[in-house]
Coordinates of C-alpha atoms and ligand atoms in Angstrom, one line a residue:
M91 CA -58.1 -60.7 -21.8
S92 CA -58.1 -60.1 -25.5
G93 CA -60.6 -61.0 -28.2
P94 CA -60.2 -64.1 -30.4
S95 CA -58.3 -63.7 -33.7
L96 CA -55.9 -65.8 -35.7
P97 CA -52.4 -65.9 -34.3
P98 CA -49.7 -63.9 -36.2
A99 CA -47.2 -66.7 -37.1
A100 CA -44.9 -64.0 -38.4
F101 CA -44.1 -63.0 -34.8
A102 CA -41.8 -66.0 -34.6
A103 CA -38.2 -65.3 -35.6
P104 CA -37.5 -67.4 -38.7
E105 CA -34.2 -68.7 -37.2
L106 CA -36.1 -70.0 -34.1
I107 CA -38.6 -71.8 -36.4
Q108 CA -35.8 -73.3 -38.4
R109 CA -34.1 -74.7 -35.3
L110 CA -37.4 -76.0 -33.9
R111 CA -38.1 -77.7 -37.3
A112 CA -34.7 -79.3 -37.2
A113 CA -35.5 -80.7 -33.7
V114 CA -39.0 -82.0 -34.3
G115 CA -39.4 -82.3 -38.1
D116 CA -42.3 -81.1 -40.2
A117 CA -44.8 -83.3 -38.4
G118 CA -43.9 -81.7 -35.1
L119 CA -44.6 -78.1 -36.2
V120 CA -48.2 -76.9 -36.4
T121 CA -48.8 -74.2 -39.0
D122 CA -52.5 -74.6 -39.9
P123 CA -54.1 -71.3 -38.7
Q124 CA -57.4 -73.1 -37.8
V125 CA -55.5 -75.6 -35.5
L126 CA -53.4 -72.7 -34.1
A127 CA -56.6 -70.8 -33.3
A128 CA -58.0 -73.7 -31.4
L129 CA -54.8 -74.2 -29.4
T130 CA -54.5 -70.5 -28.4
T131 CA -58.0 -70.4 -26.9
D132 CA -59.0 -72.3 -23.8
W133 CA -61.9 -74.7 -23.4
L134 CA -64.2 -72.2 -21.8
G135 CA -63.5 -69.7 -24.5
K136 CA -62.5 -67.2 -21.8
W137 CA -58.8 -66.7 -22.6
H138 CA -57.4 -65.9 -26.1
G139 CA -53.7 -65.6 -26.9
H140 CA -51.2 -65.8 -29.8
A141 CA -48.4 -68.2 -30.2
A142 CA -45.0 -67.8 -32.0
A143 CA -45.5 -71.5 -33.0
V144 CA -46.8 -74.8 -31.8
V145 CA -44.4 -77.7 -31.5
R146 CA -45.5 -81.3 -31.0
P147 CA -42.5 -83.4 -30.1
A148 CA -42.8 -87.1 -30.6
D149 CA -40.8 -88.3 -27.7
T150 CA -38.9 -87.2 -24.6
Q151 CA -35.6 -86.6 -26.5
E152 CA -37.4 -84.2 -28.9
V153 CA -38.9 -82.4 -25.9
A154 CA -35.4 -82.1 -24.5
A155 CA -34.1 -80.7 -27.8
V156 CA -37.0 -78.1 -28.0
M157 CA -36.4 -77.0 -24.4
K158 CA -32.6 -76.6 -25.0
I159 CA -33.4 -74.3 -27.9
C160 CA -35.9 -72.3 -25.8
H161 CA -33.5 -72.1 -22.9
D162 CA -30.7 -70.8 -25.2
T163 CA -33.0 -68.3 -26.9
H164 CA -35.0 -67.3 -23.8
T165 CA -38.2 -68.3 -25.6
P166 CA -41.1 -68.6 -23.2
V167 CA -42.9 -72.0 -23.3
V168 CA -46.5 -72.9 -22.6
T169 CA -46.9 -76.6 -22.2
Q170 CA -50.3 -77.9 -23.3
G171 CA -52.0 -81.3 -23.0
G172 CA -55.7 -81.6 -23.8
N173 CA -56.4 -77.9 -23.3
T174 CA -59.3 -78.7 -21.0
G175 CA -58.0 -76.7 -18.0
M176 CA -60.3 -74.3 -16.3
S177 CA -57.8 -71.6 -15.2
G178 CA -56.3 -70.5 -18.5
G179 CA -53.0 -72.2 -17.6
A180 CA -52.4 -73.7 -21.1
T181 CA -53.3 -70.5 -23.1
P182 CA -50.4 -68.3 -24.2
D183 CA -50.5 -64.5 -23.6
A184 CA -51.3 -62.0 -26.3
S185 CA -47.7 -61.1 -27.2
G186 CA -47.2 -63.8 -29.8
A187 CA -43.8 -64.5 -28.3
Q188 CA -44.7 -67.6 -26.4
L189 CA -44.2 -71.1 -27.9
I190 CA -46.9 -73.8 -27.2
L191 CA -45.4 -77.2 -26.6
S192 CA -48.2 -79.6 -27.2
T193 CA -47.8 -83.1 -25.7
T194 CA -50.4 -84.8 -28.0
R195 CA -47.8 -86.8 -29.9
L196 CA -46.3 -88.2 -26.6
N197 CA -49.1 -90.8 -26.7
R198 CA -47.6 -94.2 -25.8
V199 CA -48.7 -96.4 -22.9
R200 CA -45.2 -97.7 -22.1
Q201 CA -45.9 -100.5 -19.7
V202 CA -48.7 -102.1 -17.6
D203 CA -47.6 -104.2 -14.7
P204 CA -50.6 -106.0 -13.2
I205 CA -48.6 -107.6 -10.5
N206 CA -47.0 -104.4 -9.3
N207 CA -50.4 -102.6 -10.0
T208 CA -48.7 -99.9 -12.0
L209 CA -49.0 -98.2 -15.4
T210 CA -46.2 -96.2 -17.1
A211 CA -47.3 -93.8 -19.9
D212 CA -46.3 -90.8 -21.9
A213 CA -47.6 -87.5 -20.7
G214 CA -49.9 -87.0 -23.7
V215 CA -51.9 -90.1 -23.3
T216 CA -55.5 -89.2 -22.5
L217 CA -57.2 -90.2 -19.3
A218 CA -59.7 -92.3 -21.2
Q219 CA -56.8 -94.2 -22.9
L220 CA -55.3 -94.8 -19.5
H221 CA -58.6 -96.3 -18.4
E222 CA -58.7 -98.6 -21.4
A223 CA -55.1 -99.7 -21.0
A224 CA -55.7 -100.6 -17.3
L225 CA -58.9 -102.4 -18.2
A226 CA -57.2 -104.5 -20.9
H227 CA -55.2 -106.0 -17.9
D228 CA -58.3 -106.3 -15.7
R229 CA -57.1 -103.3 -13.6
F230 CA -58.6 -100.0 -12.8
F231 CA -57.2 -96.4 -12.9
P232 CA -59.5 -94.4 -10.7
L233 CA -58.9 -90.8 -11.7
S234 CA -62.1 -89.8 -13.5
M235 CA -63.7 -86.6 -14.7
G236 CA -66.0 -85.2 -17.4
S237 CA -63.0 -84.2 -19.6
E238 CA -61.4 -87.6 -19.7
G239 CA -61.8 -88.1 -23.4
S240 CA -59.4 -85.1 -24.0
C241 CA -57.4 -84.3 -20.8
T242 CA -54.0 -85.9 -20.6
L243 CA -51.9 -87.6 -17.9
G244 CA -49.4 -84.7 -18.0
G245 CA -52.2 -82.1 -17.6
N246 CA -53.8 -84.2 -14.8
L247 CA -50.5 -84.2 -12.9
A248 CA -49.6 -80.6 -13.7
T249 CA -53.0 -79.4 -12.3
N250 CA -53.2 -82.1 -9.6
A251 CA -56.6 -83.0 -11.0
G252 CA -59.4 -84.3 -8.7
G253 CA -62.6 -85.5 -10.2
I254 CA -65.3 -87.9 -9.0
A255 CA -63.2 -90.6 -7.3
V256 CA -61.1 -88.5 -4.8
L257 CA -63.2 -89.6 -1.9
R258 CA -61.8 -93.1 -2.1
Y259 CA -58.6 -92.9 -4.1
G260 CA -57.3 -89.3 -3.7
T261 CA -56.2 -86.7 -6.3
A262 CA -53.7 -87.2 -9.1
R263 CA -50.9 -86.5 -6.5
D264 CA -52.0 -89.6 -4.5
L265 CA -52.0 -91.7 -7.6
V266 CA -48.5 -91.0 -9.0
L267 CA -45.4 -93.0 -8.1
G268 CA -42.9 -91.7 -10.6
V269 CA -42.4 -88.8 -12.9
E270 CA -40.2 -88.2 -15.9
A271 CA -39.7 -84.5 -16.8
V272 CA -37.6 -82.3 -19.0
L273 CA -36.2 -79.3 -17.2
P274 CA -36.3 -75.8 -18.7
D275 CA -32.6 -76.1 -19.8
G276 CA -33.3 -79.3 -21.7
R277 CA -32.0 -81.9 -19.1
I278 CA -34.1 -85.0 -18.6
W279 CA -34.9 -86.1 -15.1
N280 CA -35.9 -89.8 -15.1
G281 CA -37.8 -90.3 -11.9
L282 CA -39.9 -93.1 -13.3
R283 CA -39.9 -95.3 -10.2
A284 CA -42.6 -97.8 -9.7
L285 CA -42.2 -98.0 -5.9
R286 CA -44.6 -97.5 -3.1
K287 CA -41.7 -97.1 -0.7
D288 CA -38.7 -95.0 -1.4
N289 CA -37.2 -92.9 1.4
T290 CA -34.1 -91.6 -0.2
G291 CA -34.6 -87.9 0.4
Y292 CA -36.8 -85.1 -1.0
D293 CA -39.5 -86.5 -3.2
L294 CA -39.1 -84.5 -6.4
R295 CA -42.0 -86.0 -8.2
H296 CA -44.3 -83.9 -6.0
L297 CA -42.7 -80.7 -7.2
F298 CA -44.1 -81.3 -10.6
V299 CA -47.6 -82.2 -9.4
G300 CA -49.6 -79.0 -9.3
S301 CA -46.8 -77.0 -10.9
E302 CA -49.0 -76.0 -13.9
G303 CA -46.2 -76.1 -16.4
T304 CA -44.0 -73.6 -14.5
L305 CA -41.1 -75.9 -13.6
G306 CA -40.6 -78.1 -16.6
V307 CA -42.4 -80.4 -19.0
I308 CA -43.7 -83.7 -17.6
T309 CA -43.0 -86.3 -20.3
G310 CA -44.1 -89.5 -18.6
A311 CA -45.3 -90.9 -15.3
V312 CA -45.9 -94.1 -13.4
V313 CA -49.3 -94.3 -11.8
K314 CA -51.0 -96.7 -9.4
L315 CA -53.6 -99.2 -10.5
Y316 CA -56.3 -100.9 -8.4
E317 CA -58.4 -104.0 -8.5
R318 CA -61.3 -103.4 -10.9
P319 CA -64.6 -102.7 -9.1
T320 CA -67.2 -105.0 -10.9
A321 CA -70.1 -104.3 -8.6
R322 CA -71.7 -100.9 -8.1
A323 CA -74.8 -99.6 -6.4
T324 CA -75.9 -96.1 -7.2
A325 CA -78.6 -93.9 -5.6
W326 CA -80.0 -90.4 -5.9
V327 CA -80.9 -88.6 -2.7
G328 CA -83.0 -85.5 -2.0
A329 CA -82.5 -83.3 1.1
D330 CA -83.9 -80.1 2.3
G331 CA -80.7 -78.9 3.9
L332 CA -77.0 -79.2 3.2
D333 CA -76.4 -80.2 6.8
H334 CA -78.6 -83.3 6.1
L335 CA -76.3 -84.3 3.2
V336 CA -73.2 -83.8 5.4
A337 CA -74.7 -86.0 8.1
L338 CA -75.6 -88.6 5.5
L339 CA -72.0 -88.6 4.2
A340 CA -70.7 -89.4 7.7
R341 CA -73.4 -92.1 8.1
L342 CA -72.5 -93.8 4.8
R343 CA -68.8 -93.7 5.7
T344 CA -69.5 -95.5 9.0
A345 CA -71.8 -98.0 7.4
C346 CA -69.9 -98.7 4.1
G347 CA -66.2 -97.8 4.8
E348 CA -64.0 -98.1 1.7
R349 CA -67.0 -99.1 -0.4
L350 CA -68.2 -95.5 -0.6
A351 CA -66.9 -94.5 -4.0
A352 CA -68.7 -91.2 -4.8
F353 CA -70.7 -88.6 -3.0
E354 CA -71.5 -85.8 -5.4
M355 CA -73.9 -82.9 -4.5
M356 CA -75.9 -80.4 -6.5
S357 CA -78.4 -77.8 -5.6
H358 CA -81.9 -77.7 -6.9
E359 CA -80.9 -74.8 -9.3
S360 CA -78.0 -76.9 -10.7
L361 CA -80.3 -79.8 -11.3
A362 CA -82.8 -77.6 -13.0
L363 CA -80.1 -76.1 -15.2
V364 CA -78.7 -79.4 -16.4
L365 CA -82.2 -80.8 -17.1
A366 CA -83.1 -77.6 -19.1
H367 CA -80.0 -77.7 -21.2
T368 CA -79.4 -81.5 -21.8
P369 CA -82.0 -83.4 -23.9
G370 CA -83.0 -86.8 -22.8
L371 CA -82.3 -86.6 -19.0
R372 CA -85.0 -87.1 -16.4
A373 CA -85.2 -85.9 -12.8
P374 CA -84.5 -89.0 -10.7
L375 CA -87.0 -88.0 -7.9
E376 CA -90.4 -86.5 -8.5
S377 CA -90.3 -84.5 -5.3
R378 CA -88.5 -81.1 -5.2
H379 CA -85.5 -80.7 -2.8
A380 CA -83.1 -77.9 -2.0
Y381 CA -80.1 -80.3 -2.5
H382 CA -79.5 -83.6 -4.2
A383 CA -76.7 -86.1 -3.9
L384 CA -75.4 -88.9 -6.2
V385 CA -74.1 -91.7 -4.0
E386 CA -72.2 -94.7 -5.3
L387 CA -70.8 -97.8 -3.6
A388 CA -68.3 -100.0 -5.4
D389 CA -66.5 -103.2 -4.7
T390 CA -64.6 -105.9 -6.5
H391 CA -67.4 -108.4 -5.8
D392 CA -71.1 -107.9 -5.1
F393 CA -71.3 -108.6 -1.4
G394 CA -74.8 -107.2 -1.2
L395 CA -73.9 -103.6 -2.1
G396 CA -77.5 -102.7 -3.1
A397 CA -78.9 -104.0 0.1
L398 CA -76.3 -102.1 2.1
L399 CA -77.1 -98.9 0.3
E400 CA -80.8 -99.4 0.7
S401 CA -80.7 -100.0 4.4
T402 CA -78.3 -97.1 5.1
L403 CA -80.5 -94.7 3.1
G404 CA -83.6 -96.2 4.6
S405 CA -82.5 -95.5 8.1
A406 CA -81.5 -91.9 7.2
L407 CA -85.0 -91.5 5.7
A408 CA -86.7 -93.0 8.8
D409 CA -84.7 -90.5 11.0
G410 CA -85.8 -87.6 8.8
R411 CA -82.1 -86.9 7.9
I412 CA -82.9 -87.0 4.2
D413 CA -86.2 -86.4 2.5
G414 CA -86.1 -88.6 -0.6
A415 CA -84.0 -91.4 -2.1
A416 CA -84.1 -93.8 -5.1
V417 CA -81.6 -96.6 -5.6
C418 CA -80.9 -97.2 -9.3
T419 CA -82.2 -100.6 -10.4
S420 CA -80.7 -100.7 -13.9
D421 CA -77.6 -99.6 -15.8
A422 CA -79.7 -97.1 -17.7
Q423 CA -80.8 -95.4 -14.4
S424 CA -77.2 -95.2 -13.2
A425 CA -76.1 -93.8 -16.5
N426 CA -78.9 -91.2 -16.3
V427 CA -77.8 -89.9 -12.8
W428 CA -74.2 -89.8 -13.8
K429 CA -75.1 -87.9 -17.0
I430 CA -76.9 -85.4 -14.8
R431 CA -73.8 -84.9 -12.7
E432 CA -71.4 -84.7 -15.6
G433 CA -73.6 -82.5 -17.6
I434 CA -73.5 -79.4 -15.3
S435 CA -70.2 -78.0 -16.8
H436 CA -71.6 -78.1 -20.3
A437 CA -75.0 -76.8 -19.2
Q438 CA -73.4 -73.8 -17.6
V439 CA -71.5 -73.0 -20.8
R440 CA -74.8 -73.1 -22.8
A441 CA -76.9 -71.2 -20.2
G442 CA -74.7 -68.2 -19.4
R443 CA -71.4 -66.7 -18.3
A444 CA -70.3 -68.5 -15.1
I445 CA -68.2 -66.8 -12.5
K446 CA -66.6 -69.9 -11.0
H447 CA -65.4 -70.6 -7.5
D448 CA -63.7 -73.9 -7.3
I449 CA -63.3 -74.0 -3.5
A450 CA -62.3 -76.5 -0.8
L451 CA -63.5 -76.3 2.8
P452 CA -63.5 -78.7 5.8
I453 CA -66.6 -80.8 5.2
S454 CA -67.9 -79.9 8.6
A455 CA -67.8 -76.2 7.6
L456 CA -69.7 -76.5 4.4
P457 CA -73.3 -75.9 5.6
V458 CA -72.5 -72.7 7.5
F459 CA -70.2 -71.5 4.7
V460 CA -73.0 -71.9 2.1
R461 CA -75.5 -70.2 4.3
E462 CA -73.2 -67.2 4.7
A463 CA -72.0 -67.1 1.1
E464 CA -75.5 -67.2 -0.3
A465 CA -76.6 -64.4 2.1
A466 CA -73.6 -62.3 1.1
L467 CA -74.2 -62.7 -2.6
R468 CA -77.9 -62.1 -2.3
A469 CA -77.2 -58.9 -0.2
A470 CA -75.0 -57.7 -3.1
D471 CA -77.5 -58.7 -5.8
P472 CA -81.0 -60.0 -4.8
A473 CA -81.4 -61.6 -8.3
V474 CA -78.1 -63.5 -8.2
H475 CA -78.3 -67.0 -9.9
I476 CA -76.1 -69.3 -7.8
V477 CA -75.1 -72.7 -9.3
N478 CA -73.8 -74.7 -6.4
F479 CA -72.6 -78.3 -7.0
G480 CA -69.5 -80.3 -6.4
H481 CA -67.6 -83.2 -4.8
L482 CA -69.1 -83.0 -1.4
G483 CA -67.3 -86.0 -0.2
D484 CA -64.0 -84.1 -0.7
G485 CA -65.2 -80.8 0.7
N486 CA -65.0 -79.3 -2.8
L487 CA -67.7 -77.0 -4.1
H488 CA -68.1 -75.4 -7.4
F489 CA -69.9 -72.4 -6.0
N490 CA -70.6 -70.5 -9.2
V491 CA -72.6 -67.5 -10.2
L492 CA -74.3 -67.5 -13.6
L493 CA -74.8 -64.3 -15.5
P494 CA -77.0 -64.1 -18.6
L495 CA -75.3 -65.0 -21.9
D496 CA -75.7 -61.4 -23.2
T497 CA -74.1 -59.8 -20.2
P498 CA -71.6 -57.1 -21.4
P499 CA -67.9 -57.8 -20.7
E500 CA -67.6 -54.8 -18.5
R501 CA -70.4 -56.0 -16.2
I502 CA -68.9 -59.5 -16.1
H503 CA -65.6 -58.0 -15.0
H504 CA -67.1 -55.9 -12.2
A505 CA -69.4 -58.7 -11.0
T506 CA -66.4 -61.1 -11.0
L507 CA -64.3 -58.9 -8.8
R508 CA -67.2 -58.3 -6.5
F509 CA -68.4 -61.9 -6.1
N510 CA -64.8 -63.3 -5.9
G511 CA -64.1 -61.0 -3.0
L512 CA -67.2 -62.0 -1.1
V513 CA -66.9 -65.7 -1.7
H514 CA -63.1 -66.0 -1.1
H515 CA -63.2 -63.8 2.0
L516 CA -65.6 -66.4 3.5
V517 CA -63.5 -69.3 2.2
R518 CA -60.5 -68.0 4.1
A519 CA -62.6 -67.3 7.2
H520 CA -63.6 -71.0 7.3
G521 CA -60.1 -72.3 6.7
G522 CA -60.6 -73.2 3.0
S523 CA -58.7 -72.9 -0.3
I524 CA -59.6 -70.7 -3.3
S525 CA -58.6 -73.5 -5.7
A526 CA -59.6 -77.0 -4.9
E527 CA -58.8 -78.8 -8.2
H528 CA -58.6 -76.3 -11.1
G529 CA -55.3 -74.7 -10.2
I530 CA -54.3 -71.0 -10.3
G531 CA -53.3 -70.4 -13.9
Q532 CA -54.3 -66.9 -15.1
L533 CA -57.6 -67.1 -13.3
R534 CA -56.4 -66.7 -9.7
R535 CA -52.9 -65.4 -10.2
D536 CA -53.7 -61.9 -8.9
E537 CA -55.7 -63.2 -6.0
L538 CA -53.2 -65.8 -4.8
P539 CA -51.0 -63.4 -2.8
L540 CA -54.2 -62.3 -0.9
Y541 CA -54.9 -65.9 0.3
K542 CA -51.5 -67.7 0.4
P543 CA -49.0 -66.9 3.2
A544 CA -46.2 -64.6 1.8
F545 CA -43.6 -67.1 3.2
E546 CA -45.1 -70.0 1.2
L547 CA -45.1 -67.9 -1.9
E548 CA -41.5 -66.9 -1.3
L549 CA -40.4 -70.5 -1.0
M550 CA -42.3 -71.4 -4.2
L551 CA -40.5 -68.5 -6.1
R552 CA -37.2 -69.7 -4.8
I553 CA -37.8 -73.2 -6.1
K554 CA -38.9 -71.8 -9.5
Q555 CA -35.7 -69.7 -9.6
I556 CA -33.5 -72.8 -9.1
L557 CA -35.3 -74.9 -11.8
D558 CA -36.1 -72.1 -14.3
P559 CA -33.5 -69.4 -13.9
N560 CA -34.5 -67.8 -17.3
Q561 CA -38.1 -67.7 -16.3
I562 CA -39.3 -69.3 -19.5
M563 CA -41.8 -71.8 -18.2
N564 CA -45.4 -70.6 -18.5
P565 CA -44.8 -67.0 -17.6
G566 CA -47.9 -65.1 -16.3
K567 CA -49.4 -68.3 -14.7
L568 CA -49.5 -69.4 -11.1
L569 CA -46.7 -67.2 -9.7
Ligands
FAD638 C1 -66.1 -80.9 -18.9 C2 -64.9 -80.8 -18.0 C3 -65.0 -81.4 -16.7 C4 -63.9 -81.2 -15.9 N1 -63.9 -81.8 -14.7 C5 -62.9 -81.8 -13.8 C6 -62.9 -82.4 -12.6 O1 -63.9 -83.0 -12.2 N2 -61.8 -82.3 -11.8 C7 -60.7 -81.6 -12.2 O2 -59.7 -81.6 -11.4 N3 -60.6 -81.0 -13.4 C8 -61.7 -81.0 -14.2 N4 -61.6 -80.4 -15.4 C9 -60.5 -79.5 -15.7 C10 -59.4 -80.3 -16.6 O3 -59.9 -81.3 -17.3 C11 -58.2 -80.7 -15.7 O4 -57.6 -79.6 -15.1 C12 -57.2 -81.6 -16.5 O5 -56.3 -82.1 -15.5 C13 -56.4 -80.7 -17.5 O6 -55.7 -81.6 -18.3 P1 -55.2 -81.2 -19.8 O7 -54.4 -82.2 -20.4 O8 -56.4 -80.7 -20.6 O9 -54.3 -79.9 -19.4 P2 -54.2 -78.5 -20.1 O10 -55.5 -77.8 -20.0 O11 -53.6 -78.7 -21.5 O12 -53.1 -77.8 -19.2 C14 -53.5 -77.5 -17.9 C15 -52.2 -77.0 -17.1 O13 -51.2 -78.0 -17.0 C16 -50.0 -77.7 -17.7 N5 -49.6 -78.9 -18.4 C17 -50.3 -79.7 -19.3 N6 -49.6 -80.7 -19.6 C18 -48.4 -80.6 -19.0 C19 -47.2 -81.4 -19.0 N7 -47.0 -82.5 -19.7 N8 -46.1 -80.9 -18.3 C20 -46.2 -79.8 -17.6 N9 -47.3 -79.0 -17.5 C21 -48.4 -79.4 -18.2 C22 -50.4 -76.5 -18.6 O14 -49.3 -75.7 -18.9 C23 -51.5 -75.8 -17.9 O15 -50.9 -75.0 -16.9 C24 -62.7 -80.5 -16.3 C25 -62.7 -79.9 -17.5 C26 -63.8 -80.0 -18.4 C27 -63.7 -79.3 -19.7

């Protein structure tokens, strides 16, 4: 990692800039040093790079023209959407030789088909704009996360984003029907099919999902829409053990089936952190609990959702499986609990330097994993500040360690290596994954070979070699 500084635009060969300008016009080239500085640093402020230039093509044809130039000149390309990624995948390296291809001008919703329940859009359309476009046709696009005002469809697919609705609707991979992509040599692959059944061979769209910009540029996609849930019931639950929340999840699934839309967890420490760093939020329960959960049911009509939630939580309380619960009785109360959940990422940034572990485990293994991981971290450092929260309904924890804001970089580095080793060793022992939803990027690239079978990595490298023989797509990321 290098320190932040303005990018040296002079690194770019004038001839390359000239050819790019001819392809995308003046409006498609970013030269303002302030804008460049923002695009060469990631959202967390953790990675800083330099770029030869930033191009912002206006359509798929312009992306193809840019990629053809980059292929011919062997210019490395970092595709960037909303730049909200958590793994440094969209930040160029420090060489100043890499080109940022920003998708922000690929911003058209191309078609909404409410009968087929599909939406086709450019890759640079933000997730919030997709929600609005679906809503305008009385439809619902379920992918949802705290960054939705800025993150893009292309970024969501390239990272196979998760978020708060995976429990019911799956990840970005489960929501995509078709992909349009520009290959590294500038050829356009139009796979924009709006079909739920298509058994005509290998399903290439899934190669681009989770590819983190290493195989080509996603320029558009067809995604699934759903009936709009108009009724919701939301509750906040307190429990003194994580195993109690896991048991509650199973009980809610049995009682509520498909209506269970969210089951988000946070430890007492995570709740305290967000309340301390976010003005205007209130603790939903007066009593103190080791763990909390935000539970939400949703349906297209209100078939007594509130009563169903109340009775299910009531029976769990009566059995002693949970220790406190409050069903929200107003929109303001629901908004408050969701703000608490969504405020944790921002609170962490304000409170300290987070060593993040975005991990997935079988849900049944979560309680024992957390017990063992907390014990291992405390044995290494008795004063460790663990911030444990996440999408419990998907088996996805953000099992983070928070260091004080003034921790020297050297100490952060050593603590990161130490804690990563302890946590990820246990993740593997319990059959989990070291990246649930944030991807590999620069963050986990060096660790990936330790946790992914060598044969799988070899197959990934072979696919990369076929699609990107000049190795120009996002070098230094993922593989
Ligand atoms: C407050 C906050 C909350 C978040 N919550 C969640 C969450 O709940 N769940 C979750 O999964 N993530 C979450 N994230 C992470 C982030 O928002 C997602 O990873 C998102 O999908 C990234 O989209 P983006 O457009 O910002 O991509 P970028 O950050 O610009 O890029 C991410 C990666 O995708 C590649 N890429 C981007 N666009 C394209 C394209 N068109 N073609 C090919 N490759 C491309 C980049 O090269 C890079 O490797 C959160 C982030 C923040 C800041």
